mmCIF file of C-alpha atoms in Angstrom:
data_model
loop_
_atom_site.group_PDB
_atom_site.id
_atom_site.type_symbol
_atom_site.label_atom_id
_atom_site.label_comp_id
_atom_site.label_asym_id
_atom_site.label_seq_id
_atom_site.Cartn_x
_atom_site.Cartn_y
_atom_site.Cartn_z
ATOM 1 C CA UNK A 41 -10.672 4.344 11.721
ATOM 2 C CA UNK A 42 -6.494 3.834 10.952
ATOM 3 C CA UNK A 43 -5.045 7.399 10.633
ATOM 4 C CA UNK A 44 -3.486 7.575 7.228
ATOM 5 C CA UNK A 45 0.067 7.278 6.423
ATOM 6 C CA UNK A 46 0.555 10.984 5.117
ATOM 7 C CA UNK A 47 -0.930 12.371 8.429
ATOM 8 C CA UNK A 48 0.879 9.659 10.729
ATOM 9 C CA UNK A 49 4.294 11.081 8.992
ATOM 10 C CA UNK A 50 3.249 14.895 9.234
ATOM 11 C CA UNK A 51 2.267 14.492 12.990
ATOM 12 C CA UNK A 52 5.462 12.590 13.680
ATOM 13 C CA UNK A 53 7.537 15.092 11.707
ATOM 14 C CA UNK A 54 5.944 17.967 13.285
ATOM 15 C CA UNK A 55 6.481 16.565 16.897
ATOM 16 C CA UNK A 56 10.024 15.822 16.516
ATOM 17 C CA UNK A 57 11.447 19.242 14.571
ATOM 18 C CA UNK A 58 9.123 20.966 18.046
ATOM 19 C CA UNK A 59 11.009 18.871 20.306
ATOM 20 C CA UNK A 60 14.430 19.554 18.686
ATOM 21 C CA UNK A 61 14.147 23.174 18.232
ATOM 22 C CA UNK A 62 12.031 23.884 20.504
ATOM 23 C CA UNK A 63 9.697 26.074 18.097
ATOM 24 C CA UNK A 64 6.312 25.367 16.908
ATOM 25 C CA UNK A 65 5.962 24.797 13.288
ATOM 26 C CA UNK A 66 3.114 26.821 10.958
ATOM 27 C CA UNK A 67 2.867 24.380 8.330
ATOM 28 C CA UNK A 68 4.599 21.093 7.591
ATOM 29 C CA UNK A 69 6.600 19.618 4.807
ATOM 30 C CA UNK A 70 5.594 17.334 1.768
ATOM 31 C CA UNK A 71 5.805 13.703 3.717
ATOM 32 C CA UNK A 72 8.662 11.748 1.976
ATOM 33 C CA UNK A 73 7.695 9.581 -1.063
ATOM 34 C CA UNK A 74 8.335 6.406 0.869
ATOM 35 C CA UNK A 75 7.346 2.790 -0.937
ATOM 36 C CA UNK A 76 5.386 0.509 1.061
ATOM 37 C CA UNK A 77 6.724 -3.566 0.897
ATOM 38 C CA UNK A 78 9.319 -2.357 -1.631
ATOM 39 C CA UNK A 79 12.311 -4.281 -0.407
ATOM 40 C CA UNK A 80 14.212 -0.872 0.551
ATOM 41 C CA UNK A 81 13.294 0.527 4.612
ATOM 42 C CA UNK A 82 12.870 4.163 3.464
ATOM 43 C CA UNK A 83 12.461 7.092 6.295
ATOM 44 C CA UNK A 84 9.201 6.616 7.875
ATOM 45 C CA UNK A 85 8.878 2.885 7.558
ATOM 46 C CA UNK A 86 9.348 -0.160 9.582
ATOM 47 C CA UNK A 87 11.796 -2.852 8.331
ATOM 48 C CA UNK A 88 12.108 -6.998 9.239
ATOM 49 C CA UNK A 89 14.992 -8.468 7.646
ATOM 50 C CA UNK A 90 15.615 -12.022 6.333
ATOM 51 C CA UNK A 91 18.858 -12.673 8.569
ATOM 52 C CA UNK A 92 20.415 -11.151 11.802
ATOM 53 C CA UNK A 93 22.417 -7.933 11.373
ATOM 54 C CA UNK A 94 20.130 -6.381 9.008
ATOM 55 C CA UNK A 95 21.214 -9.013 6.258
ATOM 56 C CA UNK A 96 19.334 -11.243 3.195
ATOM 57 C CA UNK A 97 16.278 -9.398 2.187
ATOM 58 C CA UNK A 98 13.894 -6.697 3.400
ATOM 59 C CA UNK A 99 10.179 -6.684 4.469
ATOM 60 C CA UNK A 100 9.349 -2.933 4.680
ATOM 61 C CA UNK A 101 5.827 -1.541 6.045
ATOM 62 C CA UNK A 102 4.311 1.618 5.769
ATOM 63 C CA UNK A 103 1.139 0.600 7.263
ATOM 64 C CA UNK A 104 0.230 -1.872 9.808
ATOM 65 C CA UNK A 105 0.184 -5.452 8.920
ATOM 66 C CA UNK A 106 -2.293 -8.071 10.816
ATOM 67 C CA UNK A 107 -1.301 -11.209 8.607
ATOM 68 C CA UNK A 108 2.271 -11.558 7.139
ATOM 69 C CA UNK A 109 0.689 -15.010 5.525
ATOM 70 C CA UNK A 110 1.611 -14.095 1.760
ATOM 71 C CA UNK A 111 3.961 -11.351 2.324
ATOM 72 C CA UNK A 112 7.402 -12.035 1.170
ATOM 73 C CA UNK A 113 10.664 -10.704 1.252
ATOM 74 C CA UNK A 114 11.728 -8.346 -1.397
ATOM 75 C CA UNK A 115 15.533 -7.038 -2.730
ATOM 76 C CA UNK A 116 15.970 -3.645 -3.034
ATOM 77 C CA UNK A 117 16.743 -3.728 -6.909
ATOM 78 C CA UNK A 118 15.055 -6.049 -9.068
ATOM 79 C CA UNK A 119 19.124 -6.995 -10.478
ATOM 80 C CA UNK A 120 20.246 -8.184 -6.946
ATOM 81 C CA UNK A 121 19.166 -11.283 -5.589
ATOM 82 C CA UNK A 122 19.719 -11.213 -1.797
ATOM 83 C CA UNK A 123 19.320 -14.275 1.090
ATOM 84 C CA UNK A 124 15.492 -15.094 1.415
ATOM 85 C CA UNK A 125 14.462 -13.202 -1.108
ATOM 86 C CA UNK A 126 11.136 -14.989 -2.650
ATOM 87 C CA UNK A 127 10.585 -16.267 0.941
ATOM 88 C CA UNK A 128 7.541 -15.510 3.014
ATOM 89 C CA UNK A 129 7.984 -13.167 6.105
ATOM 90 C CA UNK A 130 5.652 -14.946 8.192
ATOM 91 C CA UNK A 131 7.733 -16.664 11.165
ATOM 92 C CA UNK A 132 10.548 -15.871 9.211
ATOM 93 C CA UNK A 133 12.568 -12.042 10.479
ATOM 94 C CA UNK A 134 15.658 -12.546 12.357
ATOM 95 C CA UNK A 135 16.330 -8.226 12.959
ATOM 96 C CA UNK A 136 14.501 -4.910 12.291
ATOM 97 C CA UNK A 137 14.958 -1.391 12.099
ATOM 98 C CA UNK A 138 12.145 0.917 12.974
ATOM 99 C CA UNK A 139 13.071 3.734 10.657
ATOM 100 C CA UNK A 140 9.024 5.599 11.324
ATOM 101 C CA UNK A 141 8.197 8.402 13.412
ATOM 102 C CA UNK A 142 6.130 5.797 15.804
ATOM 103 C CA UNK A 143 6.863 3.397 18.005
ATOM 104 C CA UNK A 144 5.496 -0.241 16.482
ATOM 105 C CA UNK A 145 4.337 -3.489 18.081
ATOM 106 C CA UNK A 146 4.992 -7.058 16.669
ATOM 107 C CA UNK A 147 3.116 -10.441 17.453
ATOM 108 C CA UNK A 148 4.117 -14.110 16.807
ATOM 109 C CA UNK A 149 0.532 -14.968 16.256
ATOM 110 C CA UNK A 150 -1.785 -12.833 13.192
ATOM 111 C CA UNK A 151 -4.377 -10.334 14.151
ATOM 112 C CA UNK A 152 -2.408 -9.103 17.141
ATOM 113 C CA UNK A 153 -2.567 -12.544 18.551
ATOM 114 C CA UNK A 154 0.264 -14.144 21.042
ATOM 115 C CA UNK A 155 3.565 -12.407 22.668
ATOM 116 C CA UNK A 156 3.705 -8.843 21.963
ATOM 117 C CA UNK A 157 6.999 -6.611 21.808
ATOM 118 C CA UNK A 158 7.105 -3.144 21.244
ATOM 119 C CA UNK A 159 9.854 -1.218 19.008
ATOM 120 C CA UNK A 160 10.196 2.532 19.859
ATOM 121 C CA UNK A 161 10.769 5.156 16.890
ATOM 122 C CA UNK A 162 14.259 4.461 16.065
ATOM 123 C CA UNK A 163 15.182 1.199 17.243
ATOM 124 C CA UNK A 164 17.180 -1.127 15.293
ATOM 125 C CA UNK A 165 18.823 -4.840 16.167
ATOM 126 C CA UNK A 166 18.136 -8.366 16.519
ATOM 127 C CA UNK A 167 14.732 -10.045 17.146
ATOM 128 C CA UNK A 168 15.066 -11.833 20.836
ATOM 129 C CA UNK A 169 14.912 -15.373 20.822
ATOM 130 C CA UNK A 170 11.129 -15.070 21.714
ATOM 131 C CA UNK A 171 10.713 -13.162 18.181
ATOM 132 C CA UNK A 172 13.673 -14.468 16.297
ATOM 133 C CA UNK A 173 11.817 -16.588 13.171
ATOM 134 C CA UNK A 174 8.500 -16.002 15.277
ATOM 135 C CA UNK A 175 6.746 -12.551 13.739
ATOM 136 C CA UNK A 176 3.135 -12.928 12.086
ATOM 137 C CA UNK A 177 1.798 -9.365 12.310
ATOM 138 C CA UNK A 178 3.321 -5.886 13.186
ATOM 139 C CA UNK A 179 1.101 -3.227 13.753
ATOM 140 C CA UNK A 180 2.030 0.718 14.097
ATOM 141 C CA UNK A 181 0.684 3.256 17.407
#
């Protein structure tokens, strides 16, 4: 059964303000509204961008994603038109930026299928030339 999104964020949240302060929390926060595939990586989500540097268009998850087949990448406003906008994700992300509270793993084959690479909580840069154009699925842990 996949853990939901709220309760991914909460634990995550909750883990880090322990570590950093060193006190344990009594209740947590409202998670933050964050937008699943919106075009915009919002705290909390997982981002694969169109071009190298974190340029052209956005692919932002929220949840795990076994078949990028479909999925396309979005601009952050509906008045900007950015590089690869309209274009599928699938075999198609040249950087990321792992903006959740968890570390995520990416495939070049669907349904967790192929070369796996891991991206801890945090991580941002350029897809390796084994990933580079070569991403199907991306799945969070």
């Amino acid at each position: 059964m996949a853990r939901s999104a709220v309760m991914r964020r909460l634990t995550g949240i909750t883990l880090a303000a322990t570590a950093v302060t060193g006190l344990t929390l009594a209740t947590a926060g409202t998670a933050s509204a964050a937008t699943n595939k919106n075009g915009n990586v919002e705290s909390g989500e997982f981002g694969l961008y169109y071009n190298s540097n974190f340029a052209g268009c956005v692919f932002d998850l929220l949840e795990s994603d076994g078949n990028f087949s479909g999925d396309l990448f979005r601009s952050s406003t509906s008045s900007q038109s950015c590089p690869g906008q309209g274009q599928s994700t699938d075999n198609n992300t040249a950087s990321y930026w792992n903006r959740d509270v968890t570390a995520w793993d990416v495939y070049t084959k669907a349904s967790r299928g192929g070369i796996k690479g891991s991206l801890p909580l945090g991580y941002y840069g350029n897809a390796s030339t084994t990933f580079k154009n070569a991403i199907s699925s991306a799945y969070y842990f």
